[in-house]
mmCIF file of C-alpha atoms in Angstrom:
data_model
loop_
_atom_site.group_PDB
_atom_site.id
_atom_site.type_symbol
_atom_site.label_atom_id
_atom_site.label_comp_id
_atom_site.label_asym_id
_atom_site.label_seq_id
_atom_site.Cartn_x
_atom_site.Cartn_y
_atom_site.Cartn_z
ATOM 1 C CA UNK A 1 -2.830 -9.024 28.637
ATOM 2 C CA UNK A 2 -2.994 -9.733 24.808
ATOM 3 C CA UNK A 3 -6.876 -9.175 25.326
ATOM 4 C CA UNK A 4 -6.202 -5.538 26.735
ATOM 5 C CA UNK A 5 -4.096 -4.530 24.530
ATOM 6 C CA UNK A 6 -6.555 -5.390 21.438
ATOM 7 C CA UNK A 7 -9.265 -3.372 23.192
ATOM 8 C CA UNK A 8 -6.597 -0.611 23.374
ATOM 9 C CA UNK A 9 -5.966 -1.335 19.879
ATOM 10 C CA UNK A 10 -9.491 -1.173 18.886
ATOM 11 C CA UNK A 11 -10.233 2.007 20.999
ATOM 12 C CA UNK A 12 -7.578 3.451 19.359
ATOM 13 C CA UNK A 13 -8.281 2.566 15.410
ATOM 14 C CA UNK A 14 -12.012 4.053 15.863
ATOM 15 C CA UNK A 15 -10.791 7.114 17.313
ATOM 16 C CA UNK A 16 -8.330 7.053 14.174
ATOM 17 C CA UNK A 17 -10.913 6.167 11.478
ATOM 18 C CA UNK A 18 -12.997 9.259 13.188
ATOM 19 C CA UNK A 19 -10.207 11.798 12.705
ATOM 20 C CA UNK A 20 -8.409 10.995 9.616
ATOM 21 C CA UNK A 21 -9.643 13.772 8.298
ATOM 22 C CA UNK A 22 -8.490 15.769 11.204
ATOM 23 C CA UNK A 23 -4.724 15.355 11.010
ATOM 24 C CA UNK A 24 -3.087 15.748 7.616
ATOM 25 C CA UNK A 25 -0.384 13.004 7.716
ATOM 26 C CA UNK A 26 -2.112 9.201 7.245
ATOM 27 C CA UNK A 27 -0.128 6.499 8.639
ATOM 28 C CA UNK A 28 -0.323 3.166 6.795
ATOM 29 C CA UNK A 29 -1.538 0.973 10.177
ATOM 30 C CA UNK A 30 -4.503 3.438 9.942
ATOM 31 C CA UNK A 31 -5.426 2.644 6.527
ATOM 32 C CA UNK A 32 -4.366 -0.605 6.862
ATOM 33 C CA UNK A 33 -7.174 -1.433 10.273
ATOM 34 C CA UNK A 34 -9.700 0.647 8.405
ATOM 35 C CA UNK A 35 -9.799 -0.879 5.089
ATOM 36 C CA UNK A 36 -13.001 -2.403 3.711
ATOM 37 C CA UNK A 37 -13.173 -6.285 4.080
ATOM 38 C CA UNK A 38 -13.215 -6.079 -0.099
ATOM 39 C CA UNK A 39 -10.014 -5.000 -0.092
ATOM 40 C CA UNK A 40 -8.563 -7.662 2.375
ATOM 41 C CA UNK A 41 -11.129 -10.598 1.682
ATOM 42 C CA UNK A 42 -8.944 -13.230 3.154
ATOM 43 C CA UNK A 43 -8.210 -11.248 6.410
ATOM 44 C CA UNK A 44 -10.372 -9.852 8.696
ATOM 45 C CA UNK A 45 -10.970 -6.943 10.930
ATOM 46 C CA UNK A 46 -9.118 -8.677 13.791
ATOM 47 C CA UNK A 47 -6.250 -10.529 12.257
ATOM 48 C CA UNK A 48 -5.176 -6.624 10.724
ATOM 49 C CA UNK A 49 -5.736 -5.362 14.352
ATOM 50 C CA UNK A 50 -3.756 -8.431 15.638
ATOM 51 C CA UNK A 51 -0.950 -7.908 12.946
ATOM 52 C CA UNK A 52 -0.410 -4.249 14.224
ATOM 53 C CA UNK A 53 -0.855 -5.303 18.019
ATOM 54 C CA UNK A 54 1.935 -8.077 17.552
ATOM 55 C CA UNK A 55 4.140 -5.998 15.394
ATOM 56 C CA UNK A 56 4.025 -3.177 17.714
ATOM 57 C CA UNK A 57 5.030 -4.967 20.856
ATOM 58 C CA UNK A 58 8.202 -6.684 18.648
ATOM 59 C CA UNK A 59 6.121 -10.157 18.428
ATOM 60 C CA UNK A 60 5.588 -12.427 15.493
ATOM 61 C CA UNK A 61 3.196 -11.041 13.920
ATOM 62 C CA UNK A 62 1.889 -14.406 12.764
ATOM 63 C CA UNK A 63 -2.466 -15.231 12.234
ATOM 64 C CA UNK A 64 -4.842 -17.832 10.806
ATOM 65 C CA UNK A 65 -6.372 -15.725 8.186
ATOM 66 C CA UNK A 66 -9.978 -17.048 7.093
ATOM 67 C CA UNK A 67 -8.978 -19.905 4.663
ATOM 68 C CA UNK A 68 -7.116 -21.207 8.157
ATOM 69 C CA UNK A 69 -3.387 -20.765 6.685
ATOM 70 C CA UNK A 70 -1.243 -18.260 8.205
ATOM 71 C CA UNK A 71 -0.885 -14.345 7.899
ATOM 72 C CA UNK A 72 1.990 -12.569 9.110
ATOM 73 C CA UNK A 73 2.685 -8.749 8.706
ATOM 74 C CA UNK A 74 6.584 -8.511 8.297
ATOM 75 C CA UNK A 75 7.385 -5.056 7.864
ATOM 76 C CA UNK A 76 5.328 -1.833 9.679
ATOM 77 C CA UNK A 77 6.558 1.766 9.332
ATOM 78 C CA UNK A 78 4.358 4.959 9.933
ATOM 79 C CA UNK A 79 4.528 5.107 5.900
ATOM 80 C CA UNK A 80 4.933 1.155 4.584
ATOM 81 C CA UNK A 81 3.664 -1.955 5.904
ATOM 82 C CA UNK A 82 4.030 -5.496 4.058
ATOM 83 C CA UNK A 83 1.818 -8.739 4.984
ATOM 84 C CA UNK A 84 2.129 -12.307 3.683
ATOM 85 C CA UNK A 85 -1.938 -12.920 3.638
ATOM 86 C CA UNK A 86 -0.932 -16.288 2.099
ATOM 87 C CA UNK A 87 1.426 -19.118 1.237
ATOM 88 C CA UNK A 88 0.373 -17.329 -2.425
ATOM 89 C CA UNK A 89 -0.118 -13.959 -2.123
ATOM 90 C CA UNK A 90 1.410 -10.859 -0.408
ATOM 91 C CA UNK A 91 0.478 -6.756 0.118
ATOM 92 C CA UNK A 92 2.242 -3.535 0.722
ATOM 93 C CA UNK A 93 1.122 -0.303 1.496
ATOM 94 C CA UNK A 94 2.859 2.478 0.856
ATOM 95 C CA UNK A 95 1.675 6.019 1.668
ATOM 96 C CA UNK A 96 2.511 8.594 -1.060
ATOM 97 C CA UNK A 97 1.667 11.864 0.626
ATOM 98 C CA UNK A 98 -0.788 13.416 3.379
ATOM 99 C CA UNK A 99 -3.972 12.118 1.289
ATOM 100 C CA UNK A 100 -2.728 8.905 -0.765
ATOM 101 C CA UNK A 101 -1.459 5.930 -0.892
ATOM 102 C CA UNK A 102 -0.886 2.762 -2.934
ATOM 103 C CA UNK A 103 -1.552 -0.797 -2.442
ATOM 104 C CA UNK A 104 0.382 -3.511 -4.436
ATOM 105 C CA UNK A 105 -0.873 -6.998 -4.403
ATOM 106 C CA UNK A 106 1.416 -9.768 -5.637
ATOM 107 C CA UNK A 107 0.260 -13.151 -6.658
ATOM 108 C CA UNK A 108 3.429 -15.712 -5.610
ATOM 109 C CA UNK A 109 3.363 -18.250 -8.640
ATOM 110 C CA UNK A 110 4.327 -19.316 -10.593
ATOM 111 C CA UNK A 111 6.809 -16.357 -10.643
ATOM 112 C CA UNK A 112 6.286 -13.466 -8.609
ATOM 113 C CA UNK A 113 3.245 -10.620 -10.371
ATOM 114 C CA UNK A 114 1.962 -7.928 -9.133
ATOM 115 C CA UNK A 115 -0.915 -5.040 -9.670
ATOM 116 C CA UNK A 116 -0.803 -1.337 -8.510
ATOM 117 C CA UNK A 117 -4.278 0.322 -6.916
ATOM 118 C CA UNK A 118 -4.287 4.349 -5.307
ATOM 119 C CA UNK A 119 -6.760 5.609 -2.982
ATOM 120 C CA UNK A 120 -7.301 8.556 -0.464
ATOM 121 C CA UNK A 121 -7.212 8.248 3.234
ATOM 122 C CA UNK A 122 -10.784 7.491 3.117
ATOM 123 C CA UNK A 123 -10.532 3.716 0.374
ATOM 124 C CA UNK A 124 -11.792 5.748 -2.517
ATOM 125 C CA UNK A 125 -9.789 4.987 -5.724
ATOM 126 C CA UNK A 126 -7.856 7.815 -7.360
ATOM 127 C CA UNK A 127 -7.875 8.875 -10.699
ATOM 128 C CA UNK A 128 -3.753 7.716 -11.064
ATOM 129 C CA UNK A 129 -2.695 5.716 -13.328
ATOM 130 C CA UNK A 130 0.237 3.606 -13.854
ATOM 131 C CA UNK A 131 1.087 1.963 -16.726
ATOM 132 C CA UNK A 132 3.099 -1.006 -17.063
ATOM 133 C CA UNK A 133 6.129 -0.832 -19.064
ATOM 134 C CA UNK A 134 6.869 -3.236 -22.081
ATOM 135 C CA UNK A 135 9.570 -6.264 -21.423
ATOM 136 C CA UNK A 136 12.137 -4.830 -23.841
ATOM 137 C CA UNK A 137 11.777 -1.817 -21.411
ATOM 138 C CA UNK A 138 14.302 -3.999 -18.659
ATOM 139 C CA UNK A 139 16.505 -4.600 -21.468
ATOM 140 C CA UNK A 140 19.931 -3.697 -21.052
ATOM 141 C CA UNK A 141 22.007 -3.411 -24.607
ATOM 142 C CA UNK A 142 22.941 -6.808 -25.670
ATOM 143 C CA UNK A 143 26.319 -8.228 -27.951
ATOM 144 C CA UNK A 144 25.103 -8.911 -31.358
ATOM 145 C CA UNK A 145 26.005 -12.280 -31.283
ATOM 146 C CA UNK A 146 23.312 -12.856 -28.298
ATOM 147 C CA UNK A 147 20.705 -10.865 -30.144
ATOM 148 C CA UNK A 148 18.769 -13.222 -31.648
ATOM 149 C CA UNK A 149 18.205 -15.709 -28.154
ATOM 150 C CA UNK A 150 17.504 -11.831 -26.648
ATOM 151 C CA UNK A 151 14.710 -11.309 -28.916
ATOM 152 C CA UNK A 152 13.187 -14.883 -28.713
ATOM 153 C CA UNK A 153 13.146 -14.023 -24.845
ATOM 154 C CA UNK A 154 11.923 -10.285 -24.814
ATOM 155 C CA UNK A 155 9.010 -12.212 -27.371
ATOM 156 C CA UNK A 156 8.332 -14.997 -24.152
ATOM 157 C CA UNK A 157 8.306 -12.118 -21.972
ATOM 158 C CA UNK A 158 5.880 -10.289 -23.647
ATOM 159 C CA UNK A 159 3.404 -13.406 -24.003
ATOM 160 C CA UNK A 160 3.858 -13.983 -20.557
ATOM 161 C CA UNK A 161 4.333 -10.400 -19.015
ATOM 162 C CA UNK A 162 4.953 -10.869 -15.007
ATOM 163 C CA UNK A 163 6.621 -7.782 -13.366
ATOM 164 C CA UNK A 164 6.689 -7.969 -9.848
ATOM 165 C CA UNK A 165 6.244 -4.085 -8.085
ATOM 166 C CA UNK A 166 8.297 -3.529 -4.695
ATOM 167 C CA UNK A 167 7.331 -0.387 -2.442
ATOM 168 C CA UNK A 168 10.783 1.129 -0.875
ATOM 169 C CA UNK A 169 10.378 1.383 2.873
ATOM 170 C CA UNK A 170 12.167 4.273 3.128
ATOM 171 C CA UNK A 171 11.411 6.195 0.253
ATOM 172 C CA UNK A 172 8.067 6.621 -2.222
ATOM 173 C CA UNK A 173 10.110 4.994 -4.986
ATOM 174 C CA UNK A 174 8.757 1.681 -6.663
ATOM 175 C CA UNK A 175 11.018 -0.956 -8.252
ATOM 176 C CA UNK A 176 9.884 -2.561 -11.197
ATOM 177 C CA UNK A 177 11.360 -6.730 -11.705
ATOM 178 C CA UNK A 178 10.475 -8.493 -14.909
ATOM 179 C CA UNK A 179 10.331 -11.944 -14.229
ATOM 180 C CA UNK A 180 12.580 -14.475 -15.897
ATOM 181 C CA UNK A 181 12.246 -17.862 -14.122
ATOM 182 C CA UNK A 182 9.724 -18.891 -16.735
ATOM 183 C CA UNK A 183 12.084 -18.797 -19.519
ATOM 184 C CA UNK A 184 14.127 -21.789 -20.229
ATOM 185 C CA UNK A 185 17.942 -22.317 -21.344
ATOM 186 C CA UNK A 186 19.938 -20.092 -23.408
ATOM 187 C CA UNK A 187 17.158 -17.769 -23.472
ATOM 188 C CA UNK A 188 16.706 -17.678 -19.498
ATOM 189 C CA UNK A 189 20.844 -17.651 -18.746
ATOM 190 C CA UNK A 190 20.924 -14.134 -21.635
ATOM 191 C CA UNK A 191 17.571 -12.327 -19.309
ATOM 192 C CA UNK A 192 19.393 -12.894 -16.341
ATOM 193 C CA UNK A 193 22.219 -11.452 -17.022
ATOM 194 C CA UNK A 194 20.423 -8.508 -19.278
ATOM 195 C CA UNK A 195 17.144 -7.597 -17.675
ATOM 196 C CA UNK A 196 17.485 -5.143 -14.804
ATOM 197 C CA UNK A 197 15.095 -3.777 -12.823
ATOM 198 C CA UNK A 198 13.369 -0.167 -13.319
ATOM 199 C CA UNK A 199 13.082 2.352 -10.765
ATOM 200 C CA UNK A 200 9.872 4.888 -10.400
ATOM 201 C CA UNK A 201 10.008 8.282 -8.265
ATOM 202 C CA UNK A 202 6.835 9.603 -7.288
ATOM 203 C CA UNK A 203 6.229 13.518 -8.336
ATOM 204 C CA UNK A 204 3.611 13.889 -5.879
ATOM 205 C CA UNK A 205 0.708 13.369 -8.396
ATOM 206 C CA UNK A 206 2.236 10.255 -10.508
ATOM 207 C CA UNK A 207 5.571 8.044 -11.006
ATOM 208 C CA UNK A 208 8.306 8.488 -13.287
ATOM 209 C CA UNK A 209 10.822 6.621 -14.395
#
């Protein structure tokens, strides 16, 4: 049975890859089954088939990817999908609009950090950019009397700049998380009570926050 439906799976995905360019809304399991083996290097073209199989029929959508430690696909919407690829590493993709979408990778330690790509239906990178704010940016106004352990941790911050990026299932907003779990003390107990996260609305050709 599992065997038929990954031949129906398959069928399906190269009659997909063959008209993307025939139906204006992309779905993000599309993409996802026809990326390049670049972009996935530790997956390949059957674990994302098997994700999207196992997903689909409301299965754990668990795999060996090729380093033998497991895979699993957790989320899958016809716009947003997420996928552990390793005990280190995760991916969402989120589609923007009828021609692009974005792919966040996030490395897992030692705090949670992330980097933003775009491309078209097709994997070719657009010409977006997105540039990362500055730590003081998740900064909320502090008391004076804190202000001096506040700047000693925006300056850590900024040494050390991890911001983890979170697609919104839903939506094509982003939310931006500066890290704090590799500050220490007073310094660490002020950031978490200060730093908030940032929110970023996509215009249809860029975000904003």
């Amino acid at each position: 049975r599992f065997k038929k439906m990954r031949m129906r799976t398959f069928f399906f995905v190269l009659m997909t890859i063959a008209g993307l360019n025939a139906f204006a809304q992309i779905k993000a399991k599309d993409v996802f089954a026809s990326a390049p083996d670049s972009i996935f290097p530790l997956l390949t073209t059957n674990n994302r088939l098997d994700c999207i199989d196992l997903i689909e029929n409301n299965m754990k959508a668990t795999v060996k990817n090729k380093m033998e430690q497991k895979a699993e696909m957790t989320a899958l919407t016809d716009s947003y999908l997420c996928i552990r690829l390793s005990a280190k590493s995760t991916a969402e993709l989120k589609v923007l609009n009828d021609s692009v979408f974005c792919l966040i990778n996030t490395c897992l330690g030692p705090a949670p950090d992330s980097r933003i790509s775009f491309y078209s239906k097709e994997w070719k990178p657009c010409n977006i950019t997105f540039p990362l704010p500055c730590a003081a940016d998740f900064w909320t106004a502090v008391p004076d009397s804190l202000s001096r352990n506040a700047r000693f941790a925006q300056q850590s911050q900024a040494d050390l700049l991890l911001i983890q990026i979170s697609a919104d299932k839903e939506s094509t907003d982003l939310t931006l998380t500066l890290q704090t779990s590799e500050l220490s003390g007073k310094e660490k107990e002020i950031a978490q009570k200060y730093v908030q996260p940032l929110r970023y609305r996509w215009t249809g050709k860029n975000f904003k926050r």
